PDB file of C-alpha atoms in Angstrom:
ATOM      1  CA  UNK A 195     -28.713 187.012  97.233  1.00  0.00           C
ATOM      2  CA  UNK A 196     -32.437 187.364  96.450  1.00  0.00           C
ATOM      3  CA  UNK A 197     -32.537 183.678  95.549  1.00  0.00           C
ATOM      4  CA  UNK A 198     -30.866 182.854  98.870  1.00  0.00           C
ATOM      5  CA  UNK A 199     -33.439 184.831 100.871  1.00  0.00           C
ATOM      6  CA  UNK A 200     -36.236 183.294  98.820  1.00  0.00           C
ATOM      7  CA  UNK A 201     -34.888 179.821  99.645  1.00  0.00           C
ATOM      8  CA  UNK A 202     -34.696 180.626 103.360  1.00  0.00           C
ATOM      9  CA  UNK A 203     -38.242 182.009 103.303  1.00  0.00           C
ATOM     10  CA  UNK A 204     -39.655 178.936 101.563  1.00  0.00           C
ATOM     11  CA  UNK A 205     -37.665 176.605 103.869  1.00  0.00           C
ATOM     12  CA  UNK A 206     -38.957 178.322 107.009  1.00  0.00           C
ATOM     13  CA  UNK A 207     -42.527 178.228 105.713  1.00  0.00           C
ATOM     14  CA  UNK A 208     -42.174 174.520 105.003  1.00  0.00           C
ATOM     15  CA  UNK A 209     -40.712 173.753 108.419  1.00  0.00           C
ATOM     16  CA  UNK A 210     -43.410 175.828 110.053  1.00  0.00           C
ATOM     17  CA  UNK A 211     -46.028 173.968 108.091  1.00  0.00           C
ATOM     18  CA  UNK A 212     -44.612 170.591 109.122  1.00  0.00           C
ATOM     19  CA  UNK A 213     -44.478 171.641 112.761  1.00  0.00           C
ATOM     20  CA  UNK A 214     -48.060 172.858 112.635  1.00  0.00           C
ATOM     21  CA  UNK A 215     -49.207 169.639 110.950  1.00  0.00           C
ATOM     22  CA  UNK A 216     -47.427 167.446 113.523  1.00  0.00           C
ATOM     23  CA  UNK A 217     -49.060 169.315 116.401  1.00  0.00           C
ATOM     24  CA  UNK A 218     -52.389 167.500 116.548  1.00  0.00           C
ATOM     25  CA  UNK A 219     -55.369 168.940 118.370  1.00  0.00           C
ATOM     26  CA  UNK A 220     -56.634 166.400 120.951  1.00  0.00           C
ATOM     27  CA  UNK A 221     -60.144 167.846 120.644  1.00  0.00           C
ATOM     28  CA  UNK A 222     -60.279 166.735 117.000  1.00  0.00           C
ATOM     29  CA  UNK A 223     -59.394 163.149 117.926  1.00  0.00           C
ATOM     30  CA  UNK A 224     -61.840 163.183 120.834  1.00  0.00           C
ATOM     31  CA  UNK A 225     -64.702 164.479 118.699  1.00  0.00           C
ATOM     32  CA  UNK A 226     -63.965 161.929 115.976  1.00  0.00           C
ATOM     33  CA  UNK A 227     -64.165 159.046 118.471  1.00  0.00           C
ATOM     34  CA  UNK A 228     -67.337 160.406 120.060  1.00  0.00           C
ATOM     35  CA  UNK A 229     -68.955 160.748 116.631  1.00  0.00           C
ATOM     36  CA  UNK A 230     -68.066 157.177 115.662  1.00  0.00           C
ATOM     37  CA  UNK A 231     -68.993 155.656 119.014  1.00  0.00           C
ATOM     38  CA  UNK A 232     -72.161 157.688 119.488  1.00  0.00           C
ATOM     39  CA  UNK A 233     -73.340 159.730 122.443  1.00  0.00           C
ATOM     40  CA  UNK A 234     -75.714 157.004 123.630  1.00  0.00           C
ATOM     41  CA  UNK A 235     -72.778 154.641 124.122  1.00  0.00           C
ATOM     42  CA  UNK A 236     -70.823 157.347 125.948  1.00  0.00           C
ATOM     43  CA  UNK A 237     -73.765 157.883 128.308  1.00  0.00           C
ATOM     44  CA  UNK A 238     -74.151 154.133 128.783  1.00  0.00           C
ATOM     45  CA  UNK A 239     -70.484 153.717 129.741  1.00  0.00           C
ATOM     46  CA  UNK A 240     -70.671 156.702 132.105  1.00  0.00           C
ATOM     47  CA  UNK A 241     -73.413 154.907 134.065  1.00  0.00           C
ATOM     48  CA  UNK A 242     -71.244 151.808 134.604  1.00  0.00           C
ATOM     49  CA  UNK A 243     -69.403 151.481 137.889  1.00  0.00           C
ATOM     50  CA  UNK A 244     -66.061 153.153 137.226  1.00  0.00           C
ATOM     51  CA  UNK A 245     -67.203 154.196 133.748  1.00  0.00           C
ATOM     52  CA  UNK A 246     -67.046 157.951 134.273  1.00  0.00           C
ATOM     53  CA  UNK A 247     -63.486 157.662 135.635  1.00  0.00           C
ATOM     54  CA  UNK A 248     -62.485 155.556 132.632  1.00  0.00           C
ATOM     55  CA  UNK A 249     -63.913 158.080 130.146  1.00  0.00           C
ATOM     56  CA  UNK A 250     -62.157 160.957 131.889  1.00  0.00           C
ATOM     57  CA  UNK A 251     -58.825 159.136 131.792  1.00  0.00           C
ATOM     58  CA  UNK A 252     -59.250 157.923 128.214  1.00  0.00           C
ATOM     59  CA  UNK A 253     -60.360 161.247 126.760  1.00  0.00           C
ATOM     60  CA  UNK A 254     -57.635 163.019 128.712  1.00  0.00           C
ATOM     61  CA  UNK A 255     -54.853 160.926 127.148  1.00  0.00           C
ATOM     62  CA  UNK A 256     -54.122 162.036 123.581  1.00  0.00           C
ATOM     63  CA  UNK A 257     -51.825 159.117 122.738  1.00  0.00           C
ATOM     64  CA  UNK A 258     -54.375 156.575 124.000  1.00  0.00           C
ATOM     65  CA  UNK A 259     -57.130 158.160 121.919  1.00  0.00           C
ATOM     66  CA  UNK A 260     -54.952 158.269 118.807  1.00  0.00           C
ATOM     67  CA  UNK A 261     -53.925 154.632 119.173  1.00  0.00           C
ATOM     68  CA  UNK A 262     -57.562 153.647 119.652  1.00  0.00           C
ATOM     69  CA  UNK A 263     -58.709 155.655 116.619  1.00  0.00           C
ATOM     70  CA  UNK A 264     -55.712 155.201 114.335  1.00  0.00           C
ATOM     71  CA  UNK A 265     -54.653 151.552 114.562  1.00  0.00           C
ATOM     72  CA  UNK A 266     -56.768 150.148 111.740  1.00  0.00           C
ATOM     73  CA  UNK A 267     -60.426 149.255 111.305  1.00  0.00           C
ATOM     74  CA  UNK A 268     -62.637 149.246 114.386  1.00  0.00           C
ATOM     75  CA  UNK A 269     -62.806 145.462 114.225  1.00  0.00           C
ATOM     76  CA  UNK A 270     -60.926 142.681 112.454  1.00  0.00           C
ATOM     77  CA  UNK A 271     -64.339 141.422 111.371  1.00  0.00           C
ATOM     78  CA  UNK A 272     -65.732 142.768 108.066  1.00  0.00           C
ATOM     79  CA  UNK A 273     -68.600 145.237 107.993  1.00  0.00           C
ATOM     80  CA  UNK A 274     -71.031 146.371 105.301  1.00  0.00           C
ATOM     81  CA  UNK A 275     -71.216 150.107 105.853  1.00  0.00           C
ATOM     82  CA  UNK A 276     -70.905 153.090 108.169  1.00  0.00           C
ATOM     83  CA  UNK A 277     -73.598 151.829 110.540  1.00  0.00           C
ATOM     84  CA  UNK A 278     -71.852 148.503 111.148  1.00  0.00           C
ATOM     85  CA  UNK A 279     -68.488 150.231 111.457  1.00  0.00           C
ATOM     86  CA  UNK A 280     -69.811 152.545 114.133  1.00  0.00           C
ATOM     87  CA  UNK A 281     -71.340 149.585 115.968  1.00  0.00           C
ATOM     88  CA  UNK A 282     -67.849 148.075 116.056  1.00  0.00           C
ATOM     89  CA  UNK A 283     -66.439 151.338 117.439  1.00  0.00           C
ATOM     90  CA  UNK A 284     -69.094 151.436 120.174  1.00  0.00           C
ATOM     91  CA  UNK A 285     -68.497 147.810 121.146  1.00  0.00           C
ATOM     92  CA  UNK A 286     -64.734 148.381 121.205  1.00  0.00           C
ATOM     93  CA  UNK A 287     -65.008 151.303 123.631  1.00  0.00           C
ATOM     94  CA  UNK A 288     -67.395 149.334 125.848  1.00  0.00           C
ATOM     95  CA  UNK A 289     -64.945 146.411 125.813  1.00  0.00           C
ATOM     96  CA  UNK A 290     -62.087 148.717 126.764  1.00  0.00           C
ATOM     97  CA  UNK A 291     -64.120 150.043 129.696  1.00  0.00           C
ATOM     98  CA  UNK A 292     -64.761 146.432 130.758  1.00  0.00           C
ATOM     99  CA  UNK A 293     -61.065 145.549 130.636  1.00  0.00           C
ATOM    100  CA  UNK A 294     -60.061 148.651 132.598  1.00  0.00           C
ATOM    101  CA  UNK A 295     -62.674 147.869 135.273  1.00  0.00           C
ATOM    102  CA  UNK A 296     -61.421 144.277 135.603  1.00  0.00           C
ATOM    103  CA  UNK A 297     -57.757 145.282 135.569  1.00  0.00           C
ATOM    104  CA  UNK A 298     -55.544 143.589 138.148  1.00  0.00           C
ATOM    105  CA  UNK A 299     -52.506 145.246 139.718  1.00  0.00           C
ATOM    106  CA  UNK A 300     -53.115 148.401 137.648  1.00  0.00           C
ATOM    107  CA  UNK A 301     -51.561 146.647 134.626  1.00  0.00           C
ATOM    108  CA  UNK A 302     -53.263 148.976 132.133  1.00  0.00           C
ATOM    109  CA  UNK A 303     -51.408 151.924 133.595  1.00  0.00           C
ATOM    110  CA  UNK A 304     -48.265 150.463 131.987  1.00  0.00           C
ATOM    111  CA  UNK A 305     -47.605 151.002 128.283  1.00  0.00           C
ATOM    112  CA  UNK A 306     -47.744 147.307 127.440  1.00  0.00           C
ATOM    113  CA  UNK A 307     -50.915 146.724 129.474  1.00  0.00           C
ATOM    114  CA  UNK A 308     -52.751 149.660 127.935  1.00  0.00           C
ATOM    115  CA  UNK A 309     -51.756 148.634 124.404  1.00  0.00           C
ATOM    116  CA  UNK A 310     -52.787 144.991 124.921  1.00  0.00           C
ATOM    117  CA  UNK A 311     -56.156 146.023 126.371  1.00  0.00           C
ATOM    118  CA  UNK A 312     -56.816 148.489 123.554  1.00  0.00           C
ATOM    119  CA  UNK A 313     -55.877 145.926 120.886  1.00  0.00           C
ATOM    120  CA  UNK A 314     -58.102 143.267 122.457  1.00  0.00           C
ATOM    121  CA  UNK A 315     -61.014 145.699 122.618  1.00  0.00           C
ATOM    122  CA  UNK A 316     -60.589 146.722 118.972  1.00  0.00           C
ATOM    123  CA  UNK A 317     -60.140 143.175 117.676  1.00  0.00           C
ATOM    124  CA  UNK A 318     -62.632 141.205 119.695  1.00  0.00           C
ATOM    125  CA  UNK A 319     -64.931 143.560 121.576  1.00  0.00           C
ATOM    126  CA  UNK A 320     -67.696 142.922 119.077  1.00  0.00           C
ATOM    127  CA  UNK A 321     -67.712 139.112 119.077  1.00  0.00           C
ATOM    128  CA  UNK A 322     -66.049 137.695 122.195  1.00  0.00           C
ATOM    129  CA  UNK A 323     -67.861 137.204 125.472  1.00  0.00           C
ATOM    130  CA  UNK A 324     -66.968 139.542 128.309  1.00  0.00           C
ATOM    131  CA  UNK A 325     -65.517 136.598 130.207  1.00  0.00           C
ATOM    132  CA  UNK A 326     -63.179 135.628 127.370  1.00  0.00           C
ATOM    133  CA  UNK A 327     -61.943 139.209 126.918  1.00  0.00           C
ATOM    134  CA  UNK A 328     -61.050 139.442 130.602  1.00  0.00           C
ATOM    135  CA  UNK A 329     -59.451 135.981 130.729  1.00  0.00           C
ATOM    136  CA  UNK A 330     -57.247 136.591 127.672  1.00  0.00           C
ATOM    137  CA  UNK A 331     -56.188 139.941 129.161  1.00  0.00           C
ATOM    138  CA  UNK A 332     -55.312 138.105 132.364  1.00  0.00           C
ATOM    139  CA  UNK A 333     -53.153 135.638 130.402  1.00  0.00           C
ATOM    140  CA  UNK A 334     -50.997 138.381 128.905  1.00  0.00           C
ATOM    141  CA  UNK A 335     -50.837 140.293 132.189  1.00  0.00           C
ATOM    142  CA  UNK A 336     -49.529 137.142 133.848  1.00  0.00           C
ATOM    143  CA  UNK A 337     -46.992 136.450 131.086  1.00  0.00           C
ATOM    144  CA  UNK A 338     -45.738 140.034 131.065  1.00  0.00           C
ATOM    145  CA  UNK A 339     -45.228 139.746 134.813  1.00  0.00           C
ATOM    146  CA  UNK A 340     -43.389 136.401 134.679  1.00  0.00           C
ATOM    147  CA  UNK A 341     -41.196 137.391 131.713  1.00  0.00           C
ATOM    148  CA  UNK A 342     -42.398 134.796 129.192  1.00  0.00           C
ATOM    149  CA  UNK A 343     -43.342 137.297 126.471  1.00  0.00           C
ATOM    150  CA  UNK A 344     -40.802 137.972 123.736  1.00  0.00           C
ATOM    151  CA  UNK A 345     -38.579 140.977 124.554  1.00  0.00           C
ATOM    152  CA  UNK A 346     -39.793 142.992 121.558  1.00  0.00           C
ATOM    153  CA  UNK A 347     -43.409 142.588 122.641  1.00  0.00           C
ATOM    154  CA  UNK A 348     -42.758 145.356 125.148  1.00  0.00           C
ATOM    155  CA  UNK A 349     -42.232 147.778 122.260  1.00  0.00           C
ATOM    156  CA  UNK A 350     -45.410 146.947 120.318  1.00  0.00           C
ATOM    157  CA  UNK A 351     -47.869 149.743 119.697  1.00  0.00           C
ATOM    158  CA  UNK A 352     -51.583 148.975 119.477  1.00  0.00           C
ATOM    159  CA  UNK A 353     -51.434 148.193 115.752  1.00  0.00           C
ATOM    160  CA  UNK A 354     -48.724 145.568 116.305  1.00  0.00           C
ATOM    161  CA  UNK A 355     -50.603 144.052 119.243  1.00  0.00           C
ATOM    162  CA  UNK A 356     -53.677 143.770 117.018  1.00  0.00           C
ATOM    163  CA  UNK A 357     -51.588 141.591 114.688  1.00  0.00           C
ATOM    164  CA  UNK A 358     -50.575 139.438 117.653  1.00  0.00           C
ATOM    165  CA  UNK A 359     -54.044 139.178 119.184  1.00  0.00           C
ATOM    166  CA  UNK A 360     -55.846 138.384 115.957  1.00  0.00           C
ATOM    167  CA  UNK A 361     -54.499 134.823 116.439  1.00  0.00           C
ATOM    168  CA  UNK A 362     -54.300 134.411 112.679  1.00  0.00           C
ATOM    169  CA  UNK A 363     -57.806 135.929 112.320  1.00  0.00           C
ATOM    170  CA  UNK A 364     -59.166 132.809 110.626  1.00  0.00           C
ATOM    171  CA  UNK A 365     -58.113 130.522 113.459  1.00  0.00           C
ATOM    172  CA  UNK A 366     -60.224 130.965 116.638  1.00  0.00           C
ATOM    173  CA  UNK A 367     -58.394 130.230 119.874  1.00  0.00           C
ATOM    174  CA  UNK A 368     -59.961 129.347 123.218  1.00  0.00           C
ATOM    175  CA  UNK A 369     -58.394 130.485 126.497  1.00  0.00           C
ATOM    176  CA  UNK A 370     -57.561 126.856 127.325  1.00  0.00           C
ATOM    177  CA  UNK A 371     -55.761 126.444 123.996  1.00  0.00           C
ATOM    178  CA  UNK A 372     -53.970 129.760 124.416  1.00  0.00           C
ATOM    179  CA  UNK A 373     -52.616 128.819 127.848  1.00  0.00           C
ATOM    180  CA  UNK A 374     -51.599 125.338 126.720  1.00  0.00           C
ATOM    181  CA  UNK A 375     -49.675 126.509 123.666  1.00  0.00           C
ATOM    182  CA  UNK A 376     -47.967 129.292 125.618  1.00  0.00           C
ATOM    183  CA  UNK A 377     -46.710 126.814 128.209  1.00  0.00           C
ATOM    184  CA  UNK A 378     -45.756 124.280 125.526  1.00  0.00           C
ATOM    185  CA  UNK A 379     -42.956 126.258 123.898  1.00  0.00           C
ATOM    186  CA  UNK A 380     -41.085 129.362 124.965  1.00  0.00           C
ATOM    187  CA  UNK A 381     -38.097 129.448 122.632  1.00  0.00           C
ATOM    188  CA  UNK A 382     -35.752 132.054 121.071  1.00  0.00           C
ATOM    189  CA  UNK A 383     -37.544 134.071 118.378  1.00  0.00           C
ATOM    190  CA  UNK A 384     -35.714 132.473 115.454  1.00  0.00           C
ATOM    191  CA  UNK A 385     -36.900 129.001 116.508  1.00  0.00           C
ATOM    192  CA  UNK A 386     -40.599 129.815 116.082  1.00  0.00           C
ATOM    193  CA  UNK A 387     -40.120 129.129 112.366  1.00  0.00           C
ATOM    194  CA  UNK A 388     -39.819 125.422 113.164  1.00  0.00           C
ATOM    195  CA  UNK A 389     -42.176 125.095 116.115  1.00  0.00           C
ATOM    196  CA  UNK A 390     -44.983 123.830 113.859  1.00  0.00           C
ATOM    197  CA  UNK A 391     -42.945 120.662 113.269  1.00  0.00           C
ATOM    198  CA  UNK A 392     -43.458 119.642 116.883  1.00  0.00           C
ATOM    199  CA  UNK A 393     -46.666 118.214 115.363  1.00  0.00           C
ATOM    200  CA  UNK A 394     -46.406 115.139 113.135  1.00  0.00           C
ATOM    201  CA  UNK A 395     -47.390 115.713 109.504  1.00  0.00           C
ATOM    202  CA  UNK A 396     -49.858 112.850 109.341  1.00  0.00           C
ATOM    203  CA  UNK A 397     -52.730 112.380 106.865  1.00  0.00           C
ATOM    204  CA  UNK A 398     -54.275 109.342 108.621  1.00  0.00           C
ATOM    205  CA  UNK A 399     -54.492 108.734 112.358  1.00  0.00           C
ATOM    206  CA  UNK A 400     -53.576 105.399 113.948  1.00  0.00           C
ATOM    207  CA  UNK A 401     -57.083 104.060 113.228  1.00  0.00           C
ATOM    208  CA  UNK A 402     -56.877 104.972 109.546  1.00  0.00           C
ATOM    209  CA  UNK A 403     -59.234 107.985 109.698  1.00  0.00           C
ATOM    210  CA  UNK A 404     -58.346 110.823 107.304  1.00  0.00           C
ATOM    211  CA  UNK A 405     -57.520 114.277 108.629  1.00  0.00           C
ATOM    212  CA  UNK A 406     -60.097 115.611 106.156  1.00  0.00           C
ATOM    213  CA  UNK A 407     -62.916 113.667 107.816  1.00  0.00           C
ATOM    214  CA  UNK A 408     -64.783 114.158 111.134  1.00  0.00           C
ATOM    215  CA  UNK A 409     -63.256 111.135 112.906  1.00  0.00           C
ATOM    216  CA  UNK A 410     -59.573 112.088 112.793  1.00  0.00           C
ATOM    217  CA  UNK A 411     -59.470 113.660 116.287  1.00  0.00           C
ATOM    218  CA  UNK A 412     -62.738 112.187 117.596  1.00  0.00           C
ATOM    219  CA  UNK A 413     -61.252 109.345 119.746  1.00  0.00           C
ATOM    220  CA  UNK A 414     -59.330 111.843 121.907  1.00  0.00           C
ATOM    221  CA  UNK A 415     -61.478 115.006 121.931  1.00  0.00           C
ATOM    222  CA  UNK A 416     -62.765 114.247 125.436  1.00  0.00           C
ATOM    223  CA  UNK A 417     -59.191 114.316 126.757  1.00  0.00           C
ATOM    224  CA  UNK A 418     -57.101 116.956 124.971  1.00  0.00           C
ATOM    225  CA  UNK A 419     -57.702 120.503 123.723  1.00  0.00           C
ATOM    226  CA  UNK A 420     -57.316 121.367 120.037  1.00  0.00           C
ATOM    227  CA  UNK A 421     -53.656 122.349 120.260  1.00  0.00           C
ATOM    228  CA  UNK A 422     -52.699 119.245 122.205  1.00  0.00           C
ATOM    229  CA  UNK A 423     -54.627 117.104 119.720  1.00  0.00           C
ATOM    230  CA  UNK A 424     -52.517 118.562 116.911  1.00  0.00           C
ATOM    231  CA  UNK A 425     -49.369 117.883 118.906  1.00  0.00           C
ATOM    232  CA  UNK A 426     -50.211 114.318 119.956  1.00  0.00           C
ATOM    233  CA  UNK A 427     -52.258 113.053 116.994  1.00  0.00           C
ATOM    234  CA  UNK A 428     -50.832 115.122 114.154  1.00  0.00           C
ATOM    235  CA  UNK A 429     -52.324 117.011 111.241  1.00  0.00           C
ATOM    236  CA  UNK A 430     -51.475 118.454 107.865  1.00  0.00           C
ATOM    237  CA  UNK A 431     -50.874 121.930 106.478  1.00  0.00           C
ATOM    238  CA  UNK A 432     -53.659 123.908 108.150  1.00  0.00           C
ATOM    239  CA  UNK A 433     -53.222 122.346 111.578  1.00  0.00           C
ATOM    240  CA  UNK A 434     -49.457 122.865 111.573  1.00  0.00           C
ATOM    241  CA  UNK A 435     -49.586 126.467 110.348  1.00  0.00           C
ATOM    242  CA  UNK A 436     -52.179 127.357 112.996  1.00  0.00           C
ATOM    243  CA  UNK A 437     -50.093 125.647 115.655  1.00  0.00           C
ATOM    244  CA  UNK A 438     -46.968 127.577 114.664  1.00  0.00           C
ATOM    245  CA  UNK A 439     -48.579 130.992 114.286  1.00  0.00           C
ATOM    246  CA  UNK A 440     -50.568 130.710 117.503  1.00  0.00           C
ATOM    247  CA  UNK A 441     -47.537 129.542 119.435  1.00  0.00           C
ATOM    248  CA  UNK A 442     -45.728 132.704 118.313  1.00  0.00           C
ATOM    249  CA  UNK A 443     -48.736 134.907 119.152  1.00  0.00           C
ATOM    250  CA  UNK A 444     -48.966 133.409 122.645  1.00  0.00           C
ATOM    251  CA  UNK A 445     -45.500 134.886 123.282  1.00  0.00           C
ATOM    252  CA  UNK A 446     -46.259 138.322 121.826  1.00  0.00           C
ATOM    253  CA  UNK A 447     -44.829 137.724 118.345  1.00  0.00           C
ATOM    254  CA  UNK A 448     -46.809 139.009 115.358  1.00  0.00           C
ATOM    255  CA  UNK A 449     -47.922 136.057 113.222  1.00  0.00           C
ATOM    256  CA  UNK A 450     -50.551 135.044 110.672  1.00  0.00           C
ATOM    257  CA  UNK A 451     -51.618 131.866 108.954  1.00  0.00           C
ATOM    258  CA  UNK A 452     -51.139 132.169 105.194  1.00  0.00           C
ATOM    259  CA  UNK A 453     -53.179 129.991 102.872  1.00  0.00           C
ATOM    260  CA  UNK A 454     -51.581 128.950  99.595  1.00  0.00           C
ATOM    261  CA  UNK A 455     -52.585 126.732  96.690  1.00  0.00           C
ATOM    262  CA  UNK A 456     -52.894 123.219  98.029  1.00  0.00           C
ATOM    263  CA  UNK A 457     -51.237 123.833 101.375  1.00  0.00           C
ATOM    264  CA  UNK A 458     -50.668 126.340 104.162  1.00  0.00           C
ATOM    265  CA  UNK A 459     -47.808 128.267 105.691  1.00  0.00           C
ATOM    266  CA  UNK A 460     -47.547 130.967 108.319  1.00  0.00           C
ATOM    267  CA  UNK A 461     -45.718 134.255 108.501  1.00  0.00           C
ATOM    268  CA  UNK A 462     -44.183 135.839 111.563  1.00  0.00           C
ATOM    269  CA  UNK A 463     -42.260 139.003 112.208  1.00  0.00           C
ATOM    270  CA  UNK A 464     -38.519 138.344 112.141  1.00  0.00           C
ATOM    271  CA  UNK A 465     -36.931 140.742 114.615  1.00  0.00           C
ATOM    272  CA  UNK A 466     -33.399 139.978 113.391  1.00  0.00           C
ATOM    273  CA  UNK A 467     -34.066 141.552 109.996  1.00  0.00           C
ATOM    274  CA  UNK A 468     -37.219 143.627 110.718  1.00  0.00           C
ATOM    275  CA  UNK A 469     -39.452 142.017 108.119  1.00  0.00           C
ATOM    276  CA  UNK A 470     -41.998 139.232 107.742  1.00  0.00           C
ATOM    277  CA  UNK A 471     -40.534 135.752 107.487  1.00  0.00           C
ATOM    278  CA  UNK A 472     -42.247 132.713 105.956  1.00  0.00           C
ATOM    279  CA  UNK A 473     -42.460 129.329 107.671  1.00  0.00           C
ATOM    280  CA  UNK A 474     -43.735 126.332 105.689  1.00  0.00           C
TER     281      UNK A 474
END
């Protein structure tokens, strides 16, 4: 009987401890963000038109703060120390303020809009122009509205959207390219494995120029964007893997290019089995 009561006592203490641990204090999260961002940045944002309202809403929403602070490094770009990391945090919060101020149709009030904006700010607030941040946000707002994002994209948290909006991380994507590749292919999720093969695997163009030289795409660069060049002229491993991964990302599917010895592949999240799948 004593052992039974001892078990119950220990069990209740454990449950109580778990419950206490799960009950986070929003003030702790708020103070952590303020410390990383810096008070000067907070004051700067507060002076922007609409900035004070943004800060009040952001710091009053515990889930938003936690997703901002707990979805990975402050930027997908590398840093050298605490100073650079905090600069990334400051730029990310400024970028989020910018996106909220330029929001159309109150999109950021929705779960998907808020998560996309937060992911964009964390990923690219430090190195993209303000114009590009706003235009990319507008692309995804438009595609969410017209139903051309993958169904599971609506369930992504900020961390998952960061994987989408990194665009392979090593493969920069212009707004023009992003819009073109989104409109090019909107297919069932399982068919994104093969979408890279819409491009011809071609080492030499029709004039005999090698893909590894500067003249491969040169005759048509005045006419087509990078993605359309890959589609119409061709390419080899790197071009095809970037095409496939970015096509998936343009529809809200998590994807990365994946370099391998002598060639490239890309990985994308396979929703049918809930794991990463490999496309060569």
